[in-house]
PDB file of C-alpha atoms in Angstrom:
ATOM      1  CA  MET A   1       0.000   0.000   0.000  1.00  0.00           C
ATOM      2  CA  GLN A   2       1.083   3.582  -0.635  1.00  0.00           C
ATOM      3  CA  ASN A   3       2.744   5.038   2.459  1.00  0.00           C
ATOM      4  CA  GLN A   4       1.083   8.376   3.101  1.00  0.00           C
ATOM      5  CA  SER A   5       3.853   9.474   5.489  1.00  0.00           C
ATOM      6  CA  HIS A   6       5.902  10.667   2.514  1.00  0.00           C
ATOM      7  CA  THR A   7       5.232  14.330   1.807  1.00  0.00           C
ATOM      8  CA  VAL A   8       6.415  17.004  -0.575  1.00  0.00           C
ATOM      9  CA  GLU A   9       8.668  18.315   2.190  1.00  0.00           C
ATOM     10  CA  ASN A  10      10.632  15.058   2.522  1.00  0.00           C
ATOM     11  CA  SER A  11      11.360  14.612  -1.172  1.00  0.00           C
ATOM     12  CA  ILE A  12      11.565  11.099  -2.579  1.00  0.00           C
ATOM     13  CA  PRO A  13      14.687  10.249  -4.613  1.00  0.00           C
ATOM     14  CA  LEU A  14      13.806   8.965  -8.055  1.00  0.00           C
ATOM     15  CA  ILE A  15      16.067   8.111 -10.987  1.00  0.00           C
ATOM     16  CA  VAL A  16      14.465   8.486 -14.410  1.00  0.00           C
ATOM     17  CA  LEU A  17      16.139   7.038 -17.486  1.00  0.00           C
ATOM     18  CA  VAL A  18      14.792   8.365 -20.792  1.00  0.00           C
ATOM     19  CA  GLY A  19      15.677   8.451 -24.461  1.00  0.00           C
ATOM     20  CA  PRO A  20      14.556   7.203 -27.859  1.00  0.00           C
ATOM     21  CA  THR A  21      13.620   3.644 -28.682  1.00  0.00           C
ATOM     22  CA  GLY A  22      16.507   1.226 -29.102  1.00  0.00           C
ATOM     23  CA  ILE A  23      19.112   3.473 -27.488  1.00  0.00           C
ATOM     24  CA  GLY A  24      19.867   1.077 -24.613  1.00  0.00           C
ATOM     25  CA  LYS A  25      17.823   2.312 -21.644  1.00  0.00           C
ATOM     26  CA  SER A  26      17.048  -1.178 -20.356  1.00  0.00           C
ATOM     27  CA  ASP A  27      20.657  -2.350 -20.664  1.00  0.00           C
ATOM     28  CA  LEU A  28      21.961   0.681 -18.782  1.00  0.00           C
ATOM     29  CA  SER A  29      19.342   0.300 -16.045  1.00  0.00           C
ATOM     30  CA  LEU A  30      20.468  -3.290 -15.453  1.00  0.00           C
ATOM     31  CA  LYS A  31      24.111  -2.195 -15.283  1.00  0.00           C
ATOM     32  CA  LEU A  32      23.269   0.568 -12.798  1.00  0.00           C
ATOM     33  CA  SER A  33      21.527  -1.961 -10.563  1.00  0.00           C
ATOM     34  CA  ASN A  34      24.884  -3.706 -10.065  1.00  0.00           C
ATOM     35  CA  TYR A  35      26.202  -0.616  -8.283  1.00  0.00           C
ATOM     36  CA  ARG A  36      23.205   0.753  -6.386  1.00  0.00           C
ATOM     37  CA  ASN A  37      20.249  -0.702  -4.484  1.00  0.00           C
ATOM     38  CA  ILE A  38      17.875  -0.047  -7.365  1.00  0.00           C
ATOM     39  CA  GLU A  39      14.494  -1.465  -8.388  1.00  0.00           C
ATOM     40  CA  LEU A  40      13.178  -0.850 -11.900  1.00  0.00           C
ATOM     41  CA  ILE A  41       9.766   0.549 -12.859  1.00  0.00           C
ATOM     42  CA  ASN A  42       8.257   0.414 -16.331  1.00  0.00           C
ATOM     43  CA  GLY A  43       7.678   3.779 -18.002  1.00  0.00           C
ATOM     44  CA  ASP A  44       6.620   2.346 -21.368  1.00  0.00           C
ATOM     45  CA  SER A  45       2.944   2.082 -22.276  1.00  0.00           C
ATOM     46  CA  ARG A  46       3.380  -1.141 -24.271  1.00  0.00           C
ATOM     47  CA  GLN A  47       5.665  -3.181 -22.038  1.00  0.00           C
ATOM     48  CA  VAL A  48       2.764  -3.748 -19.647  1.00  0.00           C
ATOM     49  CA  TYR A  49       1.397  -6.506 -21.894  1.00  0.00           C
ATOM     50  CA  LYS A  50       1.999 -10.238 -21.578  1.00  0.00           C
ATOM     51  CA  GLY A  51       2.902 -12.298 -24.610  1.00  0.00           C
ATOM     52  CA  MET A  52       4.387  -9.283 -26.403  1.00  0.00           C
ATOM     53  CA  GLU A  53       7.846  -9.310 -24.869  1.00  0.00           C
ATOM     54  CA  ILE A  54       9.808  -9.475 -28.119  1.00  0.00           C
ATOM     55  CA  GLY A  55       7.841  -6.878 -30.063  1.00  0.00           C
ATOM     56  CA  THR A  56       7.863  -4.364 -27.213  1.00  0.00           C
ATOM     57  CA  ALA A  57      11.499  -5.093 -26.237  1.00  0.00           C
ATOM     58  CA  SER A  58      10.296  -5.884 -22.735  1.00  0.00           C
ATOM     59  CA  PRO A  59      12.746  -7.269 -20.147  1.00  0.00           C
ATOM     60  CA  THR A  60      13.382 -10.996 -20.396  1.00  0.00           C
ATOM     61  CA  SER A  61      12.797 -13.478 -17.590  1.00  0.00           C
ATOM     62  CA  ASP A  62      16.577 -13.585 -17.058  1.00  0.00           C
ATOM     63  CA  ASP A  63      16.664  -9.784 -16.739  1.00  0.00           C
ATOM     64  CA  LYS A  64      13.940  -9.893 -14.109  1.00  0.00           C
ATOM     65  CA  LYS A  65      15.908 -12.404 -12.053  1.00  0.00           C
ATOM     66  CA  LYS A  66      18.816  -9.956 -11.777  1.00  0.00           C
ATOM     67  CA  VAL A  67      16.898  -7.043 -10.253  1.00  0.00           C
ATOM     68  CA  PRO A  68      13.273  -6.434  -9.202  1.00  0.00           C
ATOM     69  CA  HIS A  69      11.100  -5.162 -12.079  1.00  0.00           C
ATOM     70  CA  HIS A  70       7.687  -3.566 -11.589  1.00  0.00           C
ATOM     71  CA  GLY A  71       4.897  -2.867 -14.072  1.00  0.00           C
ATOM     72  CA  TYR A  72       6.148  -5.144 -16.822  1.00  0.00           C
ATOM     73  CA  GLN A  73       3.940  -7.811 -18.453  1.00  0.00           C
ATOM     74  CA  ILE A  74       1.083  -7.344 -15.996  1.00  0.00           C
ATOM     75  CA  LEU A  75      -1.894  -7.247 -18.396  1.00  0.00           C
ATOM     76  CA  GLU A  76      -3.385  -9.373 -21.149  1.00  0.00           C
ATOM     77  CA  PRO A  77      -3.315  -7.755 -24.620  1.00  0.00           C
ATOM     78  CA  ASP A  78      -7.075  -7.149 -24.567  1.00  0.00           C
ATOM     79  CA  GLN A  79      -6.987  -5.244 -21.273  1.00  0.00           C
ATOM     80  CA  THR A  80      -6.942  -1.455 -21.280  1.00  0.00           C
ATOM     81  CA  TYR A  81      -4.162   0.662 -19.795  1.00  0.00           C
ATOM     82  CA  ASN A  82      -4.061   4.425 -19.772  1.00  0.00           C
ATOM     83  CA  LEU A  83      -2.286   7.375 -18.199  1.00  0.00           C
ATOM     84  CA  SER A  84      -4.453   7.279 -15.095  1.00  0.00           C
ATOM     85  CA  ASP A  85      -3.628   3.596 -14.571  1.00  0.00           C
ATOM     86  CA  PHE A  86       0.072   4.313 -15.019  1.00  0.00           C
ATOM     87  CA  LEU A  87       0.094   7.123 -12.460  1.00  0.00           C
ATOM     88  CA  LYS A  88      -1.786   5.086  -9.875  1.00  0.00           C
ATOM     89  CA  THR A  89       0.360   1.956 -10.153  1.00  0.00           C
ATOM     90  CA  THR A  90       3.678   3.774 -10.535  1.00  0.00           C
ATOM     91  CA  LYS A  91       3.138   5.941  -7.461  1.00  0.00           C
ATOM     92  CA  THR A  92       2.435   2.771  -5.477  1.00  0.00           C
ATOM     93  CA  TYR A  93       5.575   1.084  -6.790  1.00  0.00           C
ATOM     94  CA  ILE A  94       7.691   4.117  -5.872  1.00  0.00           C
ATOM     95  CA  TYR A  95       6.456   4.248  -2.273  1.00  0.00           C
ATOM     96  CA  GLU A  96       6.891   0.509  -1.806  1.00  0.00           C
ATOM     97  CA  ILE A  97      10.460   0.627  -3.135  1.00  0.00           C
ATOM     98  CA  ILE A  98      11.343   3.558  -0.874  1.00  0.00           C
ATOM     99  CA  ASP A  99       9.878   1.713   2.106  1.00  0.00           C
ATOM    100  CA  ARG A 100      12.282  -1.136   1.316  1.00  0.00           C
ATOM    101  CA  LYS A 101      15.134   1.416   1.505  1.00  0.00           C
ATOM    102  CA  ASN A 102      15.868   1.065  -2.208  1.00  0.00           C
ATOM    103  CA  ILE A 103      15.937   3.618  -5.022  1.00  0.00           C
ATOM    104  CA  PRO A 104      13.230   3.540  -7.713  1.00  0.00           C
ATOM    105  CA  LEU A 105      14.492   3.809 -11.288  1.00  0.00           C
ATOM    106  CA  LEU A 106      11.810   4.648 -13.838  1.00  0.00           C
ATOM    107  CA  VAL A 107      12.777   3.462 -17.330  1.00  0.00           C
ATOM    108  CA  GLY A 108      10.786   4.725 -20.236  1.00  0.00           C
ATOM    109  CA  GLY A 109      10.129   6.042 -23.616  1.00  0.00           C
ATOM    110  CA  THR A 110       6.510   7.146 -23.194  1.00  0.00           C
ATOM    111  CA  GLY A 111       7.042  10.861 -22.692  1.00  0.00           C
ATOM    112  CA  GLN A 112       3.492  11.719 -21.719  1.00  0.00           C
ATOM    113  CA  TYR A 113       3.594   9.183 -18.890  1.00  0.00           C
ATOM    114  CA  ILE A 114       6.990  10.293 -17.591  1.00  0.00           C
ATOM    115  CA  TRP A 115       6.199  14.018 -17.493  1.00  0.00           C
ATOM    116  CA  ALA A 116       2.699  13.459 -16.121  1.00  0.00           C
ATOM    117  CA  LEU A 117       4.276  11.763 -13.111  1.00  0.00           C
ATOM    118  CA  LEU A 118       7.099  14.265 -12.639  1.00  0.00           C
ATOM    119  CA  ASP A 119       4.959  17.365 -13.246  1.00  0.00           C
ATOM    120  CA  GLY A 120       2.118  16.225 -10.993  1.00  0.00           C
ATOM    121  CA  TRP A 121      -0.724  15.927 -13.488  1.00  0.00           C
ATOM    122  CA  ILE A 122      -4.055  15.118 -11.881  1.00  0.00           C
ATOM    123  CA  VAL A 123      -5.685  12.820 -14.429  1.00  0.00           C
ATOM    124  CA  PRO A 124      -9.278  11.683 -13.806  1.00  0.00           C
ATOM    125  CA  ASN A 125      -9.899   7.990 -14.365  1.00  0.00           C
ATOM    126  CA  ILE A 126     -12.578   8.178 -17.043  1.00  0.00           C
ATOM    127  CA  PRO A 127     -13.521   4.687 -18.255  1.00  0.00           C
ATOM    128  CA  PRO A 128     -13.436   4.067 -22.008  1.00  0.00           C
ATOM    129  CA  ASP A 129     -16.658   4.543 -23.969  1.00  0.00           C
ATOM    130  CA  ILE A 130     -16.279   1.571 -26.289  1.00  0.00           C
ATOM    131  CA  ILE A 131     -19.295   2.352 -28.488  1.00  0.00           C
ATOM    132  CA  PHE A 132     -18.224   5.976 -29.046  1.00  0.00           C
ATOM    133  CA  ARG A 133     -14.626   4.891 -29.635  1.00  0.00           C
ATOM    134  CA  GLU A 134     -15.620   2.302 -32.239  1.00  0.00           C
ATOM    135  CA  LYS A 135     -17.771   4.901 -33.991  1.00  0.00           C
ATOM    136  CA  LEU A 136     -14.773   7.237 -34.331  1.00  0.00           C
ATOM    137  CA  GLU A 137     -12.480   4.409 -35.406  1.00  0.00           C
ATOM    138  CA  ALA A 138     -14.954   3.477 -38.141  1.00  0.00           C
ATOM    139  CA  LEU A 139     -15.047   7.116 -39.263  1.00  0.00           C
ATOM    140  CA  VAL A 140     -11.251   7.196 -39.526  1.00  0.00           C
ATOM    141  CA  ASN A 141     -11.236   3.970 -41.515  1.00  0.00           C
ATOM    142  CA  ARG A 142     -13.803   5.393 -43.946  1.00  0.00           C
ATOM    143  CA  GLU A 143     -12.689   8.994 -44.309  1.00  0.00           C
ATOM    144  CA  GLY A 144      -9.281   9.393 -42.689  1.00  0.00           C
ATOM    145  CA  PRO A 145      -8.360  11.427 -39.578  1.00  0.00           C
ATOM    146  CA  LEU A 146      -9.025  15.004 -40.752  1.00  0.00           C
ATOM    147  CA  LYS A 147     -12.599  15.197 -39.395  1.00  0.00           C
ATOM    148  CA  LEU A 148     -11.472  14.069 -35.941  1.00  0.00           C
ATOM    149  CA  LEU A 149      -8.564  16.498 -35.899  1.00  0.00           C
ATOM    150  CA  SER A 150     -10.898  19.327 -36.914  1.00  0.00           C
ATOM    151  CA  ASP A 151     -13.349  18.398 -34.139  1.00  0.00           C
ATOM    152  CA  LEU A 152     -10.547  18.401 -31.565  1.00  0.00           C
ATOM    153  CA  ASP A 153      -9.344  21.806 -32.795  1.00  0.00           C
ATOM    154  CA  LYS A 154     -12.823  23.185 -32.115  1.00  0.00           C
ATOM    155  CA  ILE A 155     -13.538  21.710 -28.689  1.00  0.00           C
ATOM    156  CA  ASP A 156     -10.037  21.697 -27.190  1.00  0.00           C
ATOM    157  CA  PRO A 157      -7.508  23.805 -29.109  1.00  0.00           C
ATOM    158  CA  ILE A 158      -4.945  23.532 -26.301  1.00  0.00           C
ATOM    159  CA  THR A 159      -4.843  19.743 -26.474  1.00  0.00           C
ATOM    160  CA  ALA A 160      -5.028  19.877 -30.275  1.00  0.00           C
ATOM    161  CA  SER A 161      -1.888  22.028 -30.371  1.00  0.00           C
ATOM    162  CA  THR A 162       0.166  19.677 -28.180  1.00  0.00           C
ATOM    163  CA  ILE A 163      -1.129  16.190 -28.958  1.00  0.00           C
ATOM    164  CA  ASP A 164       0.671  13.895 -31.393  1.00  0.00           C
ATOM    165  CA  ARG A 165      -1.712  14.319 -34.315  1.00  0.00           C
ATOM    166  CA  ASN A 166      -0.352  11.172 -35.941  1.00  0.00           C
ATOM    167  CA  ASN A 167      -1.412   9.128 -32.929  1.00  0.00           C
ATOM    168  CA  ILE A 168      -5.099   8.769 -33.772  1.00  0.00           C
ATOM    169  CA  ARG A 169      -5.719   6.617 -30.702  1.00  0.00           C
ATOM    170  CA  ARG A 170      -4.823   9.583 -28.474  1.00  0.00           C
ATOM    171  CA  VAL A 171      -6.915  11.967 -30.584  1.00  0.00           C
ATOM    172  CA  ILE A 172      -9.878   9.626 -30.158  1.00  0.00           C
ATOM    173  CA  ARG A 173      -9.248   9.440 -26.412  1.00  0.00           C
ATOM    174  CA  ALA A 174      -9.302  13.251 -26.133  1.00  0.00           C
ATOM    175  CA  LEU A 175     -12.620  13.366 -27.996  1.00  0.00           C
ATOM    176  CA  GLU A 176     -13.916  10.505 -25.880  1.00  0.00           C
ATOM    177  CA  ILE A 177     -13.121  12.363 -22.652  1.00  0.00           C
ATOM    178  CA  TYR A 178     -14.973  15.439 -23.878  1.00  0.00           C
ATOM    179  CA  HIS A 179     -17.912  13.267 -24.971  1.00  0.00           C
ATOM    180  CA  SER A 180     -18.083  11.634 -21.510  1.00  0.00           C
ATOM    181  CA  THR A 181     -17.565  14.726 -19.339  1.00  0.00           C
ATOM    182  CA  GLY A 182     -18.340  17.774 -21.459  1.00  0.00           C
ATOM    183  CA  ILE A 183     -14.975  19.159 -20.309  1.00  0.00           C
ATOM    184  CA  PRO A 184     -11.905  19.510 -22.581  1.00  0.00           C
ATOM    185  CA  MET A 185      -9.016  17.252 -21.633  1.00  0.00           C
ATOM    186  CA  SER A 186      -6.737  20.278 -21.210  1.00  0.00           C
ATOM    187  CA  GLU A 187      -8.972  21.577 -18.395  1.00  0.00           C
ATOM    188  CA  LEU A 188      -8.942  18.221 -16.645  1.00  0.00           C
ATOM    189  CA  LYS A 189      -5.142  18.116 -16.498  1.00  0.00           C
ATOM    190  CA  LYS A 190      -4.661  20.005 -13.269  1.00  0.00           C
ATOM    191  CA  ARG A 191      -1.351  19.821 -11.466  1.00  0.00           C
ATOM    192  CA  GLU A 192      -0.336  19.207  -7.876  1.00  0.00           C
ATOM    193  CA  PRO A 193       2.987  19.398  -6.037  1.00  0.00           C
ATOM    194  CA  THR A 194       4.952  16.162  -6.286  1.00  0.00           C
ATOM    195  CA  PRO A 195       7.059  14.508  -3.585  1.00  0.00           C
ATOM    196  CA  TYR A 196       9.781  13.453  -5.994  1.00  0.00           C
ATOM    197  CA  GLU A 197      13.329  14.681  -6.297  1.00  0.00           C
ATOM    198  CA  PRO A 198      14.071  13.283  -9.750  1.00  0.00           C
ATOM    199  CA  THR A 199      17.460  12.761 -11.298  1.00  0.00           C
ATOM    200  CA  ILE A 200      16.725  12.487 -15.014  1.00  0.00           C
ATOM    201  CA  ILE A 201      19.310  10.833 -17.253  1.00  0.00           C
ATOM    202  CA  GLY A 202      18.868  10.843 -21.011  1.00  0.00           C
ATOM    203  CA  ILE A 203      20.721   8.586 -23.441  1.00  0.00           C
ATOM    204  CA  THR A 204      21.312   9.864 -26.945  1.00  0.00           C
ATOM    205  CA  SER A 205      23.476   9.055 -29.960  1.00  0.00           C
ATOM    206  CA  ASP A 206      26.054  10.979 -31.974  1.00  0.00           C
ATOM    207  CA  ASP A 207      23.561  11.791 -34.703  1.00  0.00           C
ATOM    208  CA  ARG A 208      20.249  10.735 -36.196  1.00  0.00           C
ATOM    209  CA  GLU A 209      21.784   8.322 -38.705  1.00  0.00           C
ATOM    210  CA  SER A 210      23.698   6.391 -36.054  1.00  0.00           C
ATOM    211  CA  LEU A 211      20.474   6.094 -34.045  1.00  0.00           C
ATOM    212  CA  TYR A 212      18.639   4.771 -37.095  1.00  0.00           C
ATOM    213  CA  SER A 213      21.383   2.188 -37.584  1.00  0.00           C
ATOM    214  CA  ILE A 214      20.998   1.061 -33.966  1.00  0.00           C
ATOM    215  CA  ILE A 215      17.228   0.808 -34.418  1.00  0.00           C
ATOM    216  CA  ASP A 216      17.511  -1.138 -37.680  1.00  0.00           C
ATOM    217  CA  ASN A 217      19.880  -3.659 -36.112  1.00  0.00           C
ATOM    218  CA  ARG A 218      17.565  -4.120 -33.147  1.00  0.00           C
ATOM    219  CA  VAL A 219      14.541  -4.755 -35.370  1.00  0.00           C
ATOM    220  CA  GLY A 220      16.559  -7.437 -37.162  1.00  0.00           C
ATOM    221  CA  LYS A 221      17.473  -9.060 -33.836  1.00  0.00           C
ATOM    222  CA  MET A 222      13.830  -8.983 -32.745  1.00  0.00           C
ATOM    223  CA  ILE A 223      12.885 -10.883 -35.898  1.00  0.00           C
ATOM    224  CA  ASP A 224      15.715 -13.375 -35.268  1.00  0.00           C
ATOM    225  CA  ASN A 225      14.533 -13.806 -31.658  1.00  0.00           C
ATOM    226  CA  GLY A 226      11.082 -14.961 -32.743  1.00  0.00           C
ATOM    227  CA  TRP A 227       8.908 -11.874 -33.184  1.00  0.00           C
ATOM    228  CA  LEU A 228       7.019 -13.518 -36.054  1.00  0.00           C
ATOM    229  CA  SER A 229       6.257 -16.578 -33.923  1.00  0.00           C
ATOM    230  CA  GLU A 230       5.175 -14.333 -31.054  1.00  0.00           C
ATOM    231  CA  THR A 231       2.752 -12.575 -33.397  1.00  0.00           C
ATOM    232  CA  ASN A 232       1.409 -15.919 -34.604  1.00  0.00           C
ATOM    233  CA  ASP A 233       0.858 -17.034 -30.996  1.00  0.00           C
ATOM    234  CA  LEU A 234      -1.235 -13.917 -30.363  1.00  0.00           C
ATOM    235  CA  ILE A 235      -3.326 -14.678 -33.449  1.00  0.00           C
ATOM    236  CA  ASP A 236      -3.819 -18.267 -32.271  1.00  0.00           C
ATOM    237  CA  LYS A 237      -5.084 -16.954 -28.929  1.00  0.00           C
ATOM    238  CA  GLY A 238      -7.785 -15.015 -30.784  1.00  0.00           C
ATOM    239  CA  TYR A 239      -6.639 -11.455 -30.136  1.00  0.00           C
ATOM    240  CA  LYS A 240      -7.885  -8.833 -32.583  1.00  0.00           C
ATOM    241  CA  PHE A 241      -5.280  -6.561 -34.101  1.00  0.00           C
ATOM    242  CA  ASN A 242      -7.401  -3.442 -33.645  1.00  0.00           C
ATOM    243  CA  LEU A 243      -6.748  -3.556 -29.886  1.00  0.00           C
ATOM    244  CA  PRO A 244      -4.785  -0.603 -28.441  1.00  0.00           C
ATOM    245  CA  SER A 245      -2.015  -2.984 -27.390  1.00  0.00           C
ATOM    246  CA  PHE A 246      -1.292  -3.746 -31.039  1.00  0.00           C
ATOM    247  CA  SER A 247      -0.554  -0.135 -31.836  1.00  0.00           C
ATOM    248  CA  SER A 248       2.963  -1.193 -30.852  1.00  0.00           C
ATOM    249  CA  MET A 249       4.842  -0.853 -34.096  1.00  0.00           C
ATOM    250  CA  GLY A 250       5.403  -4.053 -36.014  1.00  0.00           C
ATOM    251  CA  TYR A 251       2.615  -6.392 -34.975  1.00  0.00           C
ATOM    252  CA  LYS A 252       0.184  -5.321 -37.676  1.00  0.00           C
ATOM    253  CA  GLU A 253       2.933  -5.547 -40.289  1.00  0.00           C
ATOM    254  CA  LEU A 254       3.907  -9.055 -39.169  1.00  0.00           C
ATOM    255  CA  HIS A 255       0.237  -9.983 -39.104  1.00  0.00           C
ATOM    256  CA  GLY A 256       0.260  -9.009 -42.777  1.00  0.00           C
ATOM    257  CA  VAL A 257       3.250 -11.294 -43.380  1.00  0.00           C
ATOM    258  CA  LEU A 258       1.431 -14.216 -41.788  1.00  0.00           C
ATOM    259  CA  ASN A 259      -1.607 -13.477 -43.974  1.00  0.00           C
ATOM    260  CA  ASN A 260       0.603 -13.390 -47.095  1.00  0.00           C
ATOM    261  CA  GLU A 261      -0.283  -9.723 -47.648  1.00  0.00           C
ATOM    262  CA  ILE A 262       3.315  -8.475 -47.545  1.00  0.00           C
ATOM    263  CA  GLU A 263       6.778 -10.014 -47.847  1.00  0.00           C
ATOM    264  CA  LEU A 264       8.838 -10.257 -44.664  1.00  0.00           C
ATOM    265  CA  THR A 265      11.665  -8.142 -46.103  1.00  0.00           C
ATOM    266  CA  ASP A 266       9.198  -5.372 -46.979  1.00  0.00           C
ATOM    267  CA  ALA A 267       7.583  -5.612 -43.549  1.00  0.00           C
ATOM    268  CA  ILE A 268      10.964  -5.265 -41.848  1.00  0.00           C
ATOM    269  CA  LEU A 269      11.759  -2.115 -43.812  1.00  0.00           C
ATOM    270  CA  LYS A 270       8.373  -0.668 -42.897  1.00  0.00           C
ATOM    271  CA  ILE A 271       8.837  -1.526 -39.221  1.00  0.00           C
ATOM    272  CA  GLN A 272      12.272   0.093 -39.197  1.00  0.00           C
ATOM    273  CA  LYS A 273      10.843   3.304 -40.653  1.00  0.00           C
ATOM    274  CA  LEU A 274       8.035   3.282 -38.087  1.00  0.00           C
ATOM    275  CA  HIS A 275      10.606   2.981 -35.309  1.00  0.00           C
ATOM    276  CA  HIS A 276      12.590   5.873 -36.807  1.00  0.00           C
ATOM    277  CA  LYS A 277       9.405   7.936 -36.636  1.00  0.00           C
ATOM    278  CA  LEU A 278       8.824   6.896 -33.018  1.00  0.00           C
ATOM    279  CA  ALA A 279      12.354   7.970 -32.094  1.00  0.00           C
ATOM    280  CA  ARG A 280      11.800  11.404 -33.639  1.00  0.00           C
ATOM    281  CA  ARG A 281       8.556  11.747 -31.711  1.00  0.00           C
ATOM    282  CA  GLN A 282      10.249  10.749 -28.451  1.00  0.00           C
ATOM    283  CA  TYR A 283      12.780  13.540 -28.931  1.00  0.00           C
ATOM    284  CA  THR A 284       9.880  16.010 -28.904  1.00  0.00           C
ATOM    285  CA  TRP A 285       9.119  14.842 -25.356  1.00  0.00           C
ATOM    286  CA  PHE A 286      12.748  14.490 -24.270  1.00  0.00           C
ATOM    287  CA  LYS A 287      14.547  17.446 -25.806  1.00  0.00           C
ATOM    288  CA  VAL A 288      18.337  17.562 -25.746  1.00  0.00           C
ATOM    289  CA  SER A 289      17.967  21.248 -24.831  1.00  0.00           C
ATOM    290  CA  ASP A 290      15.921  20.408 -21.701  1.00  0.00           C
ATOM    291  CA  SER A 291      18.027  21.484 -18.721  1.00  0.00           C
ATOM    292  CA  ARG A 292      16.195  19.046 -16.430  1.00  0.00           C
ATOM    293  CA  ILE A 293      17.795  16.124 -18.274  1.00  0.00           C
ATOM    294  CA  SER A 294      21.462  15.139 -17.886  1.00  0.00           C
ATOM    295  CA  TRP A 295      22.323  13.740 -21.309  1.00  0.00           C
ATOM    296  CA  ILE A 296      24.969  11.092 -21.903  1.00  0.00           C
ATOM    297  CA  ASN A 297      26.137   9.651 -25.205  1.00  0.00           C
ATOM    298  CA  LYS A 298      25.688   5.979 -25.979  1.00  0.00           C
ATOM    299  CA  ASN A 299      28.974   4.070 -26.362  1.00  0.00           C
ATOM    300  CA  ASN A 300      30.912   6.904 -24.737  1.00  0.00           C
ATOM    301  CA  ASN A 301      31.520   5.461 -21.267  1.00  0.00           C
ATOM    302  CA  GLU A 302      27.818   5.901 -20.487  1.00  0.00           C
ATOM    303  CA  LEU A 303      27.824   3.640 -17.417  1.00  0.00           C
ATOM    304  CA  ASN A 304      30.486   5.633 -15.561  1.00  0.00           C
ATOM    305  CA  LYS A 305      28.870   8.907 -16.560  1.00  0.00           C
ATOM    306  CA  ALA A 306      25.488   7.726 -15.306  1.00  0.00           C
ATOM    307  CA  LEU A 307      27.068   6.558 -12.049  1.00  0.00           C
ATOM    308  CA  ASP A 308      28.667   9.991 -11.640  1.00  0.00           C
ATOM    309  CA  ILE A 309      25.249  11.616 -12.059  1.00  0.00           C
ATOM    310  CA  ILE A 310      23.590   9.485  -9.361  1.00  0.00           C
ATOM    311  CA  LYS A 311      26.557   9.166  -6.969  1.00  0.00           C
ATOM    312  CA  THR A 312      25.169  11.710  -4.493  1.00  0.00           C
ATOM    313  CA  MET A 313      21.792   9.989  -4.143  1.00  0.00           C
TER     314      MET A 313
END
């Protein structure tokens, strides 16, 4: 249970490890755990799902034996998980880790989740309106996203100006919240003081092309490690590929391979490009110019530099 004795005045130490997909956040977090009494918390919206470990680059069972992991592979692919769920569970994990006299290390690439926690967003837990959501999804499938984007511009221009307009699932969620409450999502995102004293470490690469090369190699390794078989197992279990969990890049493309709709080599190229796009989007959340983040360069003695950053904790 969450220990209510912790207050804003007695700040809670929290390490946060951020950066683009494929950059090595999970590997560095495991290395850091060899030097400090650390427990890891998931800050990725897709690594919560079971049976999707390869496609979401979730920690392996061997990884989880080395150091305690929290919030990974806790839901079935057809269960919902949103920002409100993340905040509730992550706050509980943090307090429990602190009560064990350990340091929580939040590892993630989902920028909205990370900043919502650190900036103290108060997010109401509004249950999904499945009928309304399916209506909007059908509209997008018929006519494209422009009508939805126009509607969001009208009812909530603040959210419309900051939301990832390519992420139609989030656009639909913003419209869904307004439909359910009559209040724009931007007005519901109040803020409160937080009890955390975060040390934020960002991992980056020399340049965009070297990052893309890292990503491309990782996608290839994921295929070699059985991503296609993992996708087939999910199909055999009867999961529908319009579920939010399958917005993780690659599953729909591999589903197409299994249905003989696309060649594997073409699917791999498409998946690599989708991951490039994700990395660019993550840099809009985690800006190299952000003074709150201590940036270190991958393959440039990053472990020692990260240890130097957290040595006073």
